Amino acid sequence: MARAQAQYLRLIDGSNATVLRWQSYYSGNAVTWSSALWSFIPFEASGMTAGISGSEASITIAAPATPPVLNAFNDAIARGLLAELSIYQFDPEIDNNTPQSGQIRIALYRGQVVGGAATVTTISIQLGTALSPVGVQIPPLKLTTYIMGVGARL
């Protein structure tokens, strides 16, 4: 079985309305996924780590500096929009042209857009603290003496 990963980026405003939906796998095509239309923009997410103990505090999303991307990222920085990045894994041998049902979400990051940077060819946004990608939720933590140590005794 082969494996492929598709990334979906959604920017959300303060009233919880979706500002844009992009996907970076299905080249040149807008696709319908999760009852919504996702446009193709070849973006790349970096700064992700595997594991609960990793720091996901500096996730960066970069894309070519085309007019639609420049407008969207500048707006996201100016308004402090919320970004939601979902990563799904699937078997590309089943269907590689459209999103298939049964894809497995392997990560979900949410964070406020807190900054950005640009070069002549690329623009990027940086997300504030993201939630844990493991299990797609905030990991539960049980405080034990192993974690906290033994308290002082008199």
Short mmCIF file of C-alpha atoms in Angstrom, two decimals:
data_model
loop_
_atom_site.label_atom_id
_atom_site.label_comp_id
_atom_site.label_asym_id
_atom_site.label_seq_id
_atom_site.Cartn_x
_atom_site.Cartn_y
_atom_site.Cartn_z
CA MET A 1 0.00 0.00 0.00
CA ALA A 2 1.32 3.41 -0.97
CA ARG A 3 0.74 6.44 1.21
CA ALA A 4 0.17 10.06 0.30
CA GLN A 5 -0.64 13.09 2.42
CA ALA A 6 -2.90 15.99 1.50
CA GLN A 7 -2.84 19.29 3.36
CA TYR A 8 -5.88 21.51 3.72
CA LEU A 9 -5.66 25.11 4.95
CA ARG A 10 -8.65 27.09 6.14
CA LEU A 11 -8.52 30.71 7.32
CA ILE A 12 -11.28 31.75 9.72
CA ASP A 13 -12.32 35.25 10.85
CA GLY A 14 -13.51 36.43 14.27
CA SER A 15 -17.14 35.50 13.57
CA ASN A 16 -16.11 31.90 12.75
CA ALA A 17 -16.76 32.43 9.04
CA THR A 18 -14.41 30.75 6.59
CA VAL A 19 -12.37 33.30 4.62
CA LEU A 20 -10.67 30.79 2.31
CA ARG A 21 -10.05 27.09 1.76
CA TRP A 22 -6.91 25.81 0.03
CA GLN A 23 -5.52 22.35 -0.59
CA SER A 24 -2.01 21.55 -1.80
CA TYR A 25 -2.25 18.02 -3.20
CA TYR A 26 -4.63 17.86 -6.15
CA SER A 27 -2.55 19.94 -8.56
CA GLY A 28 -4.40 22.54 -10.58
CA ASN A 29 -7.85 21.44 -9.43
CA ALA A 30 -10.42 22.72 -7.00
CA VAL A 31 -11.85 19.73 -5.15
CA THR A 32 -14.84 19.10 -2.93
CA TRP A 33 -13.89 17.76 0.47
CA SER A 34 -15.92 17.71 3.68
CA SER A 35 -18.88 19.39 1.89
CA ALA A 36 -16.80 22.40 0.82
CA LEU A 37 -14.82 23.52 -2.22
CA TRP A 38 -11.03 23.70 -1.74
CA SER A 39 -8.94 25.63 -4.28
CA PHE A 40 -5.47 24.45 -5.26
CA ILE A 41 -2.58 26.58 -3.99
CA PRO A 42 0.84 24.88 -3.71
CA PHE A 43 1.57 25.77 -0.08
CA GLU A 44 3.98 24.08 2.30
CA ALA A 45 3.74 23.83 6.08
CA SER A 46 6.87 23.55 8.22
CA GLY A 47 7.75 23.55 11.89
CA MET A 48 5.63 20.52 12.72
CA THR A 49 6.97 17.88 15.04
CA ALA A 50 5.79 14.41 15.89
CA GLY A 51 4.98 13.56 19.45
CA ILE A 52 3.26 15.17 22.37
CA SER A 53 6.53 16.45 23.83
CA GLY A 54 7.47 18.32 20.64
CA SER A 55 6.99 22.05 20.33
CA GLU A 56 4.48 23.12 17.69
CA ALA A 57 4.83 26.76 18.63
CA SER A 58 6.19 28.01 15.32
CA ILE A 59 4.31 26.53 12.40
CA THR A 60 4.94 28.41 9.17
CA ILE A 61 2.89 28.14 5.99
CA ALA A 62 4.62 29.30 2.81
CA ALA A 63 3.29 29.68 -0.73
CA PRO A 64 4.37 31.29 -4.01
CA ALA A 65 4.04 35.07 -3.96
CA THR A 66 1.19 35.28 -6.46
CA PRO A 67 -1.44 38.05 -6.20
CA PRO A 68 -4.15 35.80 -4.63
CA VAL A 69 -1.70 34.49 -2.01
CA LEU A 70 -0.26 37.95 -1.27
CA ASN A 71 -3.76 39.36 -0.77
CA ALA A 72 -4.89 36.46 1.42
CA PHE A 73 -1.76 36.33 3.61
CA ASN A 74 -1.56 40.13 4.04
CA ASP A 75 -5.23 40.13 5.08
CA ALA A 76 -4.62 37.22 7.49
CA ILE A 77 -1.68 39.05 9.10
CA ALA A 78 -3.51 42.39 9.34
CA ARG A 79 -6.68 40.84 10.82
CA GLY A 80 -5.02 38.14 12.95
CA LEU A 81 -7.14 35.41 11.40
CA LEU A 82 -7.28 31.89 12.80
CA ALA A 83 -5.62 29.25 10.61
CA GLU A 84 -6.60 25.59 10.63
CA LEU A 85 -4.24 23.16 8.92
CA SER A 86 -5.44 19.57 8.46
CA ILE A 87 -3.28 16.76 7.14
CA TYR A 88 -4.88 13.61 5.78
CA GLN A 89 -3.26 10.35 4.75
CA PHE A 90 -4.64 8.03 2.09
CA ASP A 91 -3.74 5.41 -0.52
CA PRO A 92 -3.11 7.19 -3.85
CA GLU A 93 -3.43 3.92 -5.76
CA ILE A 94 -7.19 3.88 -5.04
CA ASP A 95 -7.86 7.36 -6.44
CA ASN A 96 -5.33 10.10 -6.99
CA ASN A 97 -7.53 12.66 -8.77
CA THR A 98 -10.11 13.56 -6.14
CA PRO A 99 -10.27 13.19 -2.36
CA GLN A 100 -11.43 9.71 -1.46
CA SER A 101 -13.70 8.79 1.41
CA GLY A 102 -12.00 7.13 4.32
CA GLN A 103 -8.96 9.39 4.44
CA ILE A 104 -7.32 9.35 7.85
CA ARG A 105 -6.70 12.70 9.53
CA ILE A 106 -3.22 12.42 11.00
CA ALA A 107 -2.84 15.98 12.25
CA LEU A 108 -4.83 19.11 12.95
CA TYR A 109 -3.21 22.41 13.86
CA ARG A 110 -5.01 25.59 14.85
CA GLY A 111 -3.36 28.87 15.60
CA GLN A 112 -3.76 32.59 15.13
CA VAL A 113 -1.77 34.20 12.34
CA VAL A 114 0.78 36.25 14.28
CA GLY A 115 3.22 37.32 11.60
CA GLY A 116 4.70 36.72 8.23
CA ALA A 117 7.64 37.16 5.93
CA ALA A 118 8.24 37.48 2.22
CA THR A 119 10.92 37.10 -0.41
CA VAL A 120 10.74 37.91 -4.09
CA THR A 121 9.15 34.51 -4.84
CA THR A 122 7.57 33.33 -1.57
CA ILE A 123 5.32 34.69 1.17
CA SER A 124 4.70 32.97 4.49
CA ILE A 125 2.56 33.32 7.57
CA GLN A 126 3.46 32.19 11.05
CA LEU A 127 0.93 30.68 13.41
CA GLY A 128 0.89 31.25 17.13
CA THR A 129 0.89 28.30 19.51
CA ALA A 130 -0.74 25.30 17.90
CA LEU A 131 -2.50 22.46 19.62
CA SER A 132 -0.92 19.03 19.75
CA PRO A 133 -0.98 17.19 16.43
CA VAL A 134 -0.99 13.81 18.15
CA GLY A 135 -4.49 12.43 18.37
CA VAL A 136 -5.84 15.67 16.91
CA GLN A 137 -6.66 17.03 20.34
CA ILE A 138 -5.12 18.52 23.44
CA PRO A 139 -3.41 15.55 25.07
CA PRO A 140 -4.75 14.54 28.47
CA LEU A 141 -2.28 14.87 31.33
CA LYS A 142 -2.50 13.04 34.62
CA LEU A 143 -0.28 14.54 37.28
CA THR A 144 1.63 11.82 39.06
CA THR A 145 4.69 11.70 41.31
CA TYR A 146 6.63 10.46 38.27
CA ILE A 147 5.88 13.75 36.48
CA MET A 148 5.84 16.11 39.46
CA GLY A 149 8.32 14.39 41.77
CA VAL A 150 7.87 13.72 45.44
CA GLY A 151 6.90 16.73 47.52
CA ALA A 152 9.12 18.13 50.27
CA ARG A 153 8.79 16.48 53.66
CA LEU A 154 9.65 17.90 57.02
#
